[in-house]
Amino acid sequence: MDWKIRPSRPEDAMALAEIYLSVRQQTFTWVDPGKFHREDFAAHTNGEVVSVCEAPDGKIAGFLSIWEADDFIHMLYILPEFQGKGAGSALLRSLPGWPLHAYRLKCLVNNRLAKAFYLAHGFHVIGRGTSSEGDYEELSFPSATAR
C-alpha cells in the first residue's frame, strides 16, 4: 500500500483521539476500559512530535508520537483494519535518522502482537518494568553503527 506520512495537524485531533481510544480498548483487554478516555490523547502526547499515516484514500490509518529529547517512541497506534499492511513500518521508516539513529520504547508484555512487530523490526529487549496498565519491556533499536 502507498502510505503517506505527514506531521499531525490541529484538524486531526479528534480522529487521532478516537484511534487512540478505540485501539487501546480493543487491544488492552486486561485493563478496565473505563480507564480510557478521548481526552487522554491530548494529555499523553503533550510536547511530543506526532506523525500521521494516511491510506491512499486519505483515511488516517494510525499515528506515531515521539519524545524527541530522549529518542523515545511513546506511541504507535494503527487501526485494526490497517494492521499488518505496512502502516506501522512506514511510520517507523519516517523517524528522523531511521535506521541509523537509536530509538527506544516501552511495550506492554501482554501486547504480544506489538512486541512481535518491534522485534521483527530489529528492536531488542533491554529492560523491564511495571506500569498502571501492566508489566512492560523496554526495547531499543540500536543505531546501525552500534550493530
GROMACS .gro file of N, CA and C in nm:
model
  441
    1MET      N    1   0.085  -0.118   0.000
    1MET     CA    2   0.000   0.000   0.000
    1MET      C    3   0.089   0.124   0.000
    2ASP      N    4   0.042   0.229  -0.060
    2ASP     CA    5   0.118   0.353  -0.070
    2ASP      C    6   0.077   0.446   0.044
    3TRP      N    7   0.151   0.443   0.154
    3TRP     CA    8   0.119   0.522   0.272
    3TRP      C    9   0.175   0.662   0.261
    4LYS      N   10   0.102   0.757   0.313
    4LYS     CA   11   0.150   0.896   0.320
    4LYS      C   12   0.174   0.927   0.468
    5ILE      N   13   0.296   0.965   0.501
    5ILE     CA   14   0.331   1.003   0.638
    5ILE      C   15   0.349   1.153   0.639
    6ARG      N   16   0.284   1.218   0.736
    6ARG     CA   17   0.290   1.364   0.746
    6ARG      C   18   0.280   1.405   0.891
    7PRO      N   19   0.320   1.529   0.921
    7PRO     CA   20   0.301   1.580   1.057
    7PRO      C   21   0.152   1.593   1.088
    8SER      N   22   0.117   1.572   1.214
    8SER     CA   23  -0.024   1.590   1.251
    8SER      C   24  -0.061   1.737   1.241
    9ARG      N   25  -0.189   1.760   1.217
    9ARG     CA   26  -0.243   1.896   1.207
    9ARG      C   27  -0.353   1.910   1.312
   10PRO      N   28  -0.384   2.033   1.352
   10PRO     CA   29  -0.489   2.052   1.453
   10PRO      C   30  -0.621   1.984   1.416
   11GLU      N   31  -0.654   1.981   1.289
   11GLU     CA   32  -0.781   1.920   1.248
   11GLU      C   33  -0.780   1.767   1.259
   12ASP      N   34  -0.664   1.707   1.286
   12ASP     CA   35  -0.654   1.562   1.305
   12ASP      C   36  -0.688   1.520   1.448
   13ALA      N   37  -0.694   1.615   1.540
   13ALA     CA   38  -0.703   1.584   1.683
   13ALA      C   39  -0.815   1.487   1.717
   14MET      N   40  -0.934   1.509   1.667
   14MET     CA   41  -1.047   1.422   1.701
   14MET      C   42  -1.026   1.279   1.647
   15ALA      N   43  -0.981   1.268   1.523
   15ALA     CA   44  -0.959   1.136   1.463
   15ALA      C   45  -0.849   1.061   1.537
   16LEU      N   46  -0.742   1.130   1.574
   16LEU     CA   47  -0.631   1.065   1.645
   16LEU      C   48  -0.674   1.024   1.785
   17ALA      N   49  -0.752   1.108   1.851
   17ALA     CA   50  -0.802   1.073   1.984
   17ALA      C   51  -0.892   0.950   1.976
   18GLU      N   52  -0.971   0.941   1.871
   18GLU     CA   53  -1.060   0.825   1.854
   18GLU      C   54  -0.978   0.698   1.827
   19ILE      N   55  -0.874   0.708   1.745
   19ILE     CA   56  -0.788   0.593   1.719
   19ILE      C   57  -0.722   0.548   1.849
   20TYR      N   58  -0.669   0.643   1.923
   20TYR     CA   59  -0.602   0.611   2.050
   20TYR      C   60  -0.697   0.540   2.146
   21LEU      N   61  -0.818   0.592   2.157
   21LEU     CA   62  -0.918   0.533   2.246
   21LEU      C   63  -0.959   0.393   2.198
   22SER      N   64  -0.999   0.382   2.074
   22SER     CA   65  -1.054   0.255   2.026
   22SER      C   66  -0.949   0.144   2.021
   23VAL      N   67  -0.828   0.176   1.978
   23VAL     CA   68  -0.725   0.072   1.970
   23VAL      C   69  -0.685   0.026   2.110
   24ARG      N   70  -0.676   0.118   2.205
   24ARG     CA   71  -0.644   0.076   2.342
   24ARG      C   72  -0.755  -0.012   2.399
   25GLN      N   73  -0.880   0.025   2.375
   25GLN     CA   74  -0.991  -0.056   2.426
   25GLN      C   75  -0.991  -0.196   2.365
   26GLN      N   76  -0.961  -0.205   2.236
   26GLN     CA   77  -0.961  -0.334   2.167
   26GLN      C   78  -0.838  -0.419   2.200
   27THR      N   79  -0.726  -0.354   2.224
   27THR     CA   80  -0.600  -0.425   2.243
   27THR      C   81  -0.573  -0.458   2.389
   28PHE      N   82  -0.591  -0.361   2.477
   28PHE     CA   83  -0.556  -0.379   2.618
   28PHE      C   84  -0.675  -0.436   2.694
   29THR      N   85  -0.713  -0.558   2.657
   29THR     CA   86  -0.832  -0.622   2.714
   29THR      C   87  -0.817  -0.654   2.862
   30TRP      N   88  -0.697  -0.655   2.913
   30TRP     CA   89  -0.671  -0.683   3.054
   30TRP      C   90  -0.684  -0.560   3.143
   31VAL      N   91  -0.708  -0.441   3.082
   31VAL     CA   92  -0.723  -0.316   3.155
   31VAL      C   93  -0.871  -0.278   3.156
   32ASP      N   94  -0.918  -0.225   3.266
   32ASP     CA   95  -1.056  -0.176   3.276
   32ASP      C   96  -1.077  -0.070   3.168
   33PRO      N   97  -1.168  -0.093   3.072
   33PRO     CA   98  -1.189   0.004   2.963
   33PRO      C   99  -1.235   0.140   3.012
   34GLY      N  100  -1.289   0.147   3.132
   34GLY     CA  101  -1.330   0.276   3.189
   34GLY      C  102  -1.213   0.368   3.219
   35LYS      N  103  -1.092   0.314   3.213
   35LYS     CA  104  -0.973   0.396   3.238
   35LYS      C  105  -0.928   0.474   3.113
   36PHE      N  106  -0.990   0.444   2.998
   36PHE     CA  107  -0.951   0.507   2.873
   36PHE      C  108  -1.051   0.615   2.835
   37HIS      N  109  -1.000   0.731   2.792
   37HIS     CA  110  -1.085   0.844   2.756
   37HIS      C  111  -1.029   0.914   2.632
   38ARG      N  112  -1.116   0.977   2.554
   38ARG     CA  113  -1.070   1.051   2.436
   38ARG      C  114  -0.971   1.161   2.472
   39GLU      N  115  -0.991   1.221   2.588
   39GLU     CA  116  -0.905   1.331   2.630
   39GLU      C  117  -0.762   1.286   2.657
   40ASP      N  118  -0.742   1.155   2.673
   40ASP     CA  119  -0.609   1.102   2.701
   40ASP      C  120  -0.510   1.136   2.591
   41PHE      N  121  -0.556   1.135   2.467
   41PHE     CA  122  -0.463   1.158   2.355
   41PHE      C  123  -0.393   1.292   2.370
   42ALA      N  124  -0.467   1.399   2.392
   42ALA     CA  125  -0.406   1.532   2.405
   42ALA      C  126  -0.310   1.537   2.524
   43ALA      N  127  -0.353   1.479   2.636
   43ALA     CA  128  -0.268   1.481   2.755
   43ALA      C  129  -0.143   1.396   2.736
   44HIS      N  130  -0.157   1.279   2.675
   44HIS     CA  131  -0.046   1.186   2.663
   44HIS      C  132   0.053   1.222   2.553
   45THR      N  133   0.014   1.309   2.460
   45THR     CA  134   0.106   1.349   2.353
   45THR      C  135   0.155   1.493   2.371
   46ASN      N  136   0.121   1.555   2.482
   46ASN     CA  137   0.163   1.693   2.506
   46ASN      C  138   0.316   1.704   2.499
   47GLY      N  139   0.365   1.791   2.412
   47GLY     CA  140   0.509   1.812   2.397
   47GLY      C  141   0.577   1.713   2.304
   48GLU      N  142   0.502   1.622   2.247
   48GLU     CA  143   0.559   1.521   2.159
   48GLU      C  144   0.539   1.558   2.012
   49VAL      N  145   0.618   1.499   1.926
   49VAL     CA  146   0.603   1.514   1.783
   49VAL      C  147   0.517   1.398   1.734
   50VAL      N  148   0.406   1.430   1.670
   50VAL     CA  149   0.311   1.328   1.624
   50VAL      C  150   0.311   1.326   1.471
   51SER      N  151   0.329   1.206   1.417
   51SER     CA  152   0.322   1.183   1.273
   51SER      C  153   0.198   1.099   1.244
   52VAL      N  154   0.135   1.128   1.132
   52VAL     CA  155   0.012   1.062   1.091
   52VAL      C  156   0.040   0.977   0.968
   53CYS      N  157  -0.021   0.859   0.964
   53CYS     CA  158  -0.013   0.772   0.848
   53CYS      C  159  -0.149   0.771   0.780
   54GLU      N  160  -0.151   0.811   0.652
   54GLU     CA  161  -0.275   0.811   0.574
   54GLU      C  162  -0.271   0.699   0.471
   55ALA      N  163  -0.385   0.633   0.454
   55ALA     CA  164  -0.403   0.534   0.349
   55ALA      C  165  -0.416   0.609   0.215
   56PRO      N  166  -0.405   0.539   0.104
   56PRO     CA  167  -0.418   0.605  -0.026
   56PRO      C  168  -0.548   0.684  -0.043
   57ASP      N  169  -0.655   0.642   0.023
   57ASP     CA  170  -0.783   0.714   0.010
   57ASP      C  171  -0.792   0.835   0.104
   58GLY      N  172  -0.684   0.862   0.179
   58GLY     CA  173  -0.681   0.978   0.268
   58GLY      C  174  -0.727   0.949   0.410
   59LYS      N  175  -0.777   0.828   0.435
   59LYS     CA  176  -0.819   0.793   0.571
   59LYS      C  177  -0.697   0.779   0.661
   60ILE      N  178  -0.707   0.831   0.782
   60ILE     CA  179  -0.598   0.817   0.878
   60ILE      C  180  -0.597   0.673   0.928
   61ALA      N  181  -0.484   0.606   0.904
   61ALA     CA  182  -0.468   0.465   0.942
   61ALA      C  183  -0.408   0.452   1.082
   62GLY      N  184  -0.333   0.552   1.124
   62GLY     CA  185  -0.269   0.546   1.254
   62GLY      C  186  -0.175   0.662   1.275
   63PHE      N  187  -0.099   0.653   1.384
   63PHE     CA  188  -0.007   0.762   1.418
   63PHE      C  189   0.109   0.709   1.501
   64LEU      N  190   0.211   0.791   1.509
   64LEU     CA  191   0.328   0.765   1.592
   64LEU      C  192   0.362   0.894   1.664
   65SER      N  193   0.396   0.883   1.793
   65SER     CA  194   0.441   1.001   1.867
   65SER      C  195   0.575   0.972   1.930
   66ILE      N  196   0.663   1.072   1.927
   66ILE     CA  197   0.794   1.056   1.988
   66ILE      C  198   0.823   1.174   2.080
   67TRP      N  199   0.897   1.142   2.183
   67TRP     CA  200   0.954   1.243   2.272
   67TRP      C  201   1.097   1.259   2.222
   68GLU      N  202   1.118   1.365   2.142
   68GLU     CA  203   1.244   1.380   2.070
   68GLU      C  204   1.367   1.391   2.160
   69ALA      N  205   1.353   1.458   2.274
   69ALA     CA  206   1.469   1.482   2.361
   69ALA      C  207   1.534   1.351   2.406
   70ASP      N  208   1.455   1.243   2.415
   70ASP     CA  209   1.509   1.115   2.460
   70ASP      C  210   1.506   1.007   2.352
   71ASP      N  211   1.475   1.045   2.227
   71ASP     CA  212   1.463   0.947   2.119
   71ASP      C  213   1.371   0.833   2.161
   72PHE      N  214   1.260   0.871   2.225
   72PHE     CA  215   1.167   0.774   2.281
   72PHE      C  216   1.039   0.771   2.198
   73ILE      N  217   1.008   0.653   2.145
   73ILE     CA  218   0.882   0.632   2.074
   73ILE      C  219   0.777   0.607   2.181
   74HIS      N  220   0.689   0.703   2.200
   74HIS     CA  221   0.590   0.691   2.305
   74HIS      C  222   0.470   0.609   2.260
   75MET      N  223   0.425   0.632   2.138
   75MET     CA  224   0.306   0.562   2.090
   75MET      C  225   0.319   0.530   1.941
   76LEU      N  226   0.265   0.414   1.905
   76LEU     CA  227   0.246   0.379   1.766
   76LEU      C  228   0.115   0.300   1.763
   77TYR      N  229   0.012   0.362   1.710
   77TYR     CA  230  -0.122   0.302   1.708
   77TYR      C  231  -0.174   0.298   1.565
   78ILE      N  232  -0.221   0.182   1.525
   78ILE     CA  233  -0.276   0.160   1.391
   78ILE      C  234  -0.415   0.100   1.405
   79LEU      N  235  -0.511   0.152   1.330
   79LEU     CA  236  -0.645   0.094   1.330
   79LEU      C  237  -0.638  -0.052   1.288
   80PRO      N  238  -0.719  -0.138   1.349
   80PRO     CA  239  -0.713  -0.282   1.318
   80PRO      C  240  -0.723  -0.314   1.168
   81GLU      N  241  -0.804  -0.240   1.095
   81GLU     CA  242  -0.821  -0.271   0.952
   81GLU      C  243  -0.694  -0.247   0.871
   82PHE      N  244  -0.598  -0.173   0.928
   82PHE     CA  245  -0.473  -0.144   0.858
   82PHE      C  246  -0.353  -0.218   0.919
   83GLN      N  247  -0.374  -0.288   1.027
   83GLN     CA  248  -0.264  -0.360   1.090
   83GLN      C  249  -0.218  -0.474   0.999
   84GLY      N  250  -0.087  -0.493   0.995
   84GLY     CA  251  -0.029  -0.598   0.912
   84GLY      C  252  -0.017  -0.562   0.765
   85LYS      N  253  -0.042  -0.435   0.733
   85LYS     CA  254  -0.038  -0.392   0.593
   85LYS      C  255   0.073  -0.291   0.565
   86GLY      N  256   0.160  -0.268   0.663
   86GLY     CA  257   0.275  -0.180   0.640
   86GLY      C  258   0.265  -0.040   0.695
   87ALA      N  259   0.152  -0.004   0.756
   87ALA     CA  260   0.137   0.132   0.809
   87ALA      C  261   0.235   0.159   0.923
   88GLY      N  262   0.248   0.064   1.015
   88GLY     CA  263   0.341   0.081   1.126
   88GLY      C  264   0.485   0.087   1.077
   89SER      N  265   0.519   0.003   0.981
   89SER     CA  266   0.654   0.004   0.924
   89SER      C  267   0.683   0.138   0.857
   90ALA      N  268   0.584   0.191   0.786
   90ALA     CA  269   0.602   0.321   0.720
   90ALA      C  270   0.626   0.431   0.824
   91LEU      N  271   0.555   0.425   0.935
   91LEU     CA  272   0.576   0.524   1.041
   91LEU      C  273   0.717   0.512   1.100
   92LEU      N  274   0.763   0.391   1.124
   92LEU     CA  275   0.900   0.374   1.175
   92LEU      C  276   1.002   0.430   1.077
   93ARG      N  277   0.985   0.398   0.948
   93ARG     CA  278   1.079   0.447   0.847
   93ARG      C  279   1.080   0.599   0.838
   94SER      N  280   0.972   0.663   0.883
   94SER     CA  281   0.965   0.809   0.875
   94SER      C  282   1.037   0.879   0.990
   95LEU      N  283   1.083   0.803   1.089
   95LEU     CA  284   1.151   0.863   1.203
   95LEU      C  285   1.280   0.932   1.158
   96PRO      N  286   1.310   1.046   1.215
   96PRO     CA  287   1.435   1.116   1.178
   96PRO      C  288   1.557   1.026   1.200
   97GLY      N  289   1.635   1.010   1.095
   97GLY     CA  290   1.757   0.933   1.103
   97GLY      C  291   1.740   0.782   1.098
   98TRP      N  292   1.616   0.734   1.080
   98TRP     CA  293   1.593   0.590   1.074
   98TRP      C  294   1.663   0.532   0.953
   99PRO      N  295   1.730   0.423   0.961
   99PRO     CA  296   1.754   0.336   1.075
   99PRO      C  297   1.890   0.359   1.142
  100LEU      N  298   1.955   0.470   1.113
  100LEU     CA  299   2.088   0.493   1.168
  100LEU      C  300   2.086   0.551   1.309
  101HIS      N  301   1.972   0.596   1.352
  101HIS     CA  302   1.959   0.661   1.482
  101HIS      C  303   1.898   0.565   1.583
  102ALA      N  304   1.945   0.568   1.705
  102ALA     CA  305   1.893   0.477   1.809
  102ALA      C  306   1.762   0.531   1.866
  103TYR      N  307   1.663   0.445   1.876
  103TYR     CA  308   1.534   0.477   1.937
  103TYR      C  309   1.502   0.371   2.041
  104ARG      N  310   1.417   0.406   2.136
  104ARG     CA  311   1.373   0.309   2.234
  104ARG      C  312   1.225   0.331   2.261
  105LEU      N  313   1.164   0.233   2.327
  105LEU     CA  314   1.022   0.239   2.357
  105LEU      C  315   0.991   0.141   2.469
  106LYS      N  316   0.869   0.148   2.520
  106LYS     CA  317   0.819   0.051   2.616
  106LYS      C  318   0.700  -0.019   2.552
  107CYS      N  319   0.695  -0.150   2.569
  107CYS     CA  320   0.587  -0.230   2.511
  107CYS      C  321   0.530  -0.319   2.621
  108LEU      N  322   0.400  -0.311   2.639
  108LEU     CA  323   0.336  -0.395   2.741
  108LEU      C  324   0.355  -0.543   2.708
  109VAL      N  325   0.391  -0.622   2.807
  109VAL     CA  326   0.417  -0.764   2.788
  109VAL      C  327   0.295  -0.835   2.728
  110ASN      N  328   0.176  -0.798   2.774
  110ASN     CA  329   0.054  -0.860   2.723
  110ASN      C  330   0.021  -0.823   2.579
  111ASN      N  331   0.087  -0.721   2.525
  111ASN     CA  332   0.062  -0.678   2.388
  111ASN      C  333   0.156  -0.756   2.295
  112ARG      N  334   0.127  -0.883   2.280
  112ARG     CA  335   0.217  -0.974   2.208
  112ARG      C  336   0.235  -0.937   2.061
  113LEU      N  337   0.129  -0.891   1.995
  113LEU     CA  338   0.141  -0.854   1.854
  113LEU      C  339   0.235  -0.734   1.836
  114ALA      N  340   0.224  -0.636   1.925
  114ALA     CA  341   0.313  -0.520   1.916
  114ALA      C  342   0.458  -0.562   1.940
  115LYS      N  343   0.479  -0.645   2.040
  115LYS     CA  344   0.616  -0.689   2.068
  115LYS      C  345   0.674  -0.763   1.948
  116ALA      N  346   0.596  -0.852   1.888
  116ALA     CA  347   0.643  -0.925   1.769
  116ALA      C  348   0.676  -0.829   1.656
  117PHE      N  349   0.595  -0.724   1.640
  117PHE     CA  350   0.620  -0.622   1.537
  117PHE      C  351   0.755  -0.556   1.561
  118TYR      N  352   0.779  -0.511   1.684
  118TYR     CA  353   0.905  -0.441   1.713
  118TYR      C  354   1.026  -0.534   1.701
  119LEU      N  355   1.015  -0.656   1.749
  119LEU     CA  356   1.126  -0.749   1.736
  119LEU      C  357   1.157  -0.776   1.588
  120ALA      N  358   1.052  -0.788   1.506
  120ALA     CA  359   1.071  -0.811   1.362
  120ALA      C  360   1.138  -0.692   1.294
  121HIS      N  361   1.130  -0.574   1.357
  121HIS     CA  362   1.192  -0.455   1.300
  121HIS      C  363   1.329  -0.424   1.361
  122GLY      N  364   1.384  -0.519   1.436
  122GLY     CA  365   1.520  -0.505   1.486
  122GLY      C  366   1.535  -0.453   1.627
  123PHE      N  367   1.425  -0.429   1.697
  123PHE     CA  368   1.435  -0.386   1.837
  123PHE      C  369   1.474  -0.507   1.921
  124HIS      N  370   1.534  -0.480   2.036
  124HIS     CA  371   1.563  -0.588   2.130
  124HIS      C  372   1.535  -0.539   2.272
  125VAL      N  373   1.504  -0.634   2.360
  125VAL     CA  374   1.467  -0.603   2.498
  125VAL      C  375   1.591  -0.563   2.576
  126ILE      N  376   1.581  -0.449   2.646
  126ILE     CA  377   1.694  -0.403   2.728
  126ILE      C  378   1.656  -0.384   2.874
  127GLY      N  379   1.527  -0.400   2.907
  127GLY     CA  380   1.485  -0.383   3.046
  127GLY      C  381   1.339  -0.418   3.064
  128ARG      N  382   1.298  -0.415   3.191
  128ARG     CA  383   1.159  -0.449   3.226
  128ARG      C  384   1.110  -0.355   3.334
  129GLY      N  385   0.979  -0.342   3.344
  129GLY     CA  386   0.920  -0.259   3.447
  129GLY      C  387   0.771  -0.287   3.459
  130THR      N  388   0.706  -0.206   3.543
  130THR     CA  389   0.562  -0.220   3.566
  130THR      C  390   0.497  -0.083   3.555
  131SER      N  391   0.380  -0.080   3.495
  131SER     CA  392   0.302   0.043   3.482
  131SER      C  393   0.159   0.015   3.529
  132SER      N  394   0.077   0.118   3.528
  132SER     CA  395  -0.063   0.100   3.568
  132SER      C  396  -0.140   0.011   3.471
  133GLU      N  397  -0.087  -0.009   3.349
  133GLU     CA  398  -0.152  -0.094   3.251
  133GLU      C  399  -0.090  -0.233   3.244
  134GLY      N  400   0.008  -0.260   3.330
  134GLY     CA  401   0.069  -0.392   3.336
  134GLY      C  402   0.220  -0.389   3.319
  135ASP      N  403   0.279  -0.506   3.322
  135ASP     CA  404   0.424  -0.518   3.304
  135ASP      C  405   0.461  -0.479   3.162
  136TYR      N  406   0.579  -0.420   3.148
  136TYR     CA  407   0.626  -0.381   3.015
  136TYR      C  408   0.772  -0.421   2.999
  137GLU      N  409   0.816  -0.421   2.875
  137GLU     CA  410   0.957  -0.439   2.843
  137GLU      C  411   1.003  -0.314   2.771
  138GLU      N  412   1.122  -0.271   2.804
  138GLU     CA  413   1.182  -0.159   2.732
  138GLU      C  414   1.260  -0.219   2.616
  139LEU      N  415   1.237  -0.165   2.499
  139LEU     CA  416   1.304  -0.214   2.379
  139LEU      C  417   1.388  -0.102   2.320
  140SER      N  418   1.495  -0.142   2.254
  140SER     CA  419   1.585  -0.045   2.193
  140SER      C  420   1.612  -0.087   2.049
  141PHE      N  421   1.621   0.012   1.964
  141PHE     CA  422   1.663  -0.012   1.827
  141PHE      C  423   1.803   0.048   1.816
  142PRO      N  424   1.905  -0.035   1.811
  142PRO     CA  425   2.041   0.019   1.807
  142PRO      C  426   2.070   0.087   1.673
  143SER      N  427   2.151   0.189   1.678
  143SER     CA  428   2.190   0.253   1.552
  143SER      C  429   2.271   0.152   1.472
  144ALA      N  430   2.274   0.171   1.341
  144ALA     CA  431   2.344   0.078   1.254
  144ALA      C  432   2.493   0.072   1.289
  145THR      N  433   2.548   0.182   1.336
  145THR     CA  434   2.690   0.184   1.371
  145THR      C  435   2.719   0.104   1.497
  146ALA      N  436   2.614   0.080   1.580
  146ALA     CA  437   2.633   0.005   1.705
  146ALA      C  438   2.616  -0.146   1.684
  147ARG      N  439   2.570  -0.187   1.565
  147ARG     CA  440   2.545  -0.331   1.541
  147ARG      C  441   2.670  -0.405   1.504
   0.00000   0.00000   0.00000
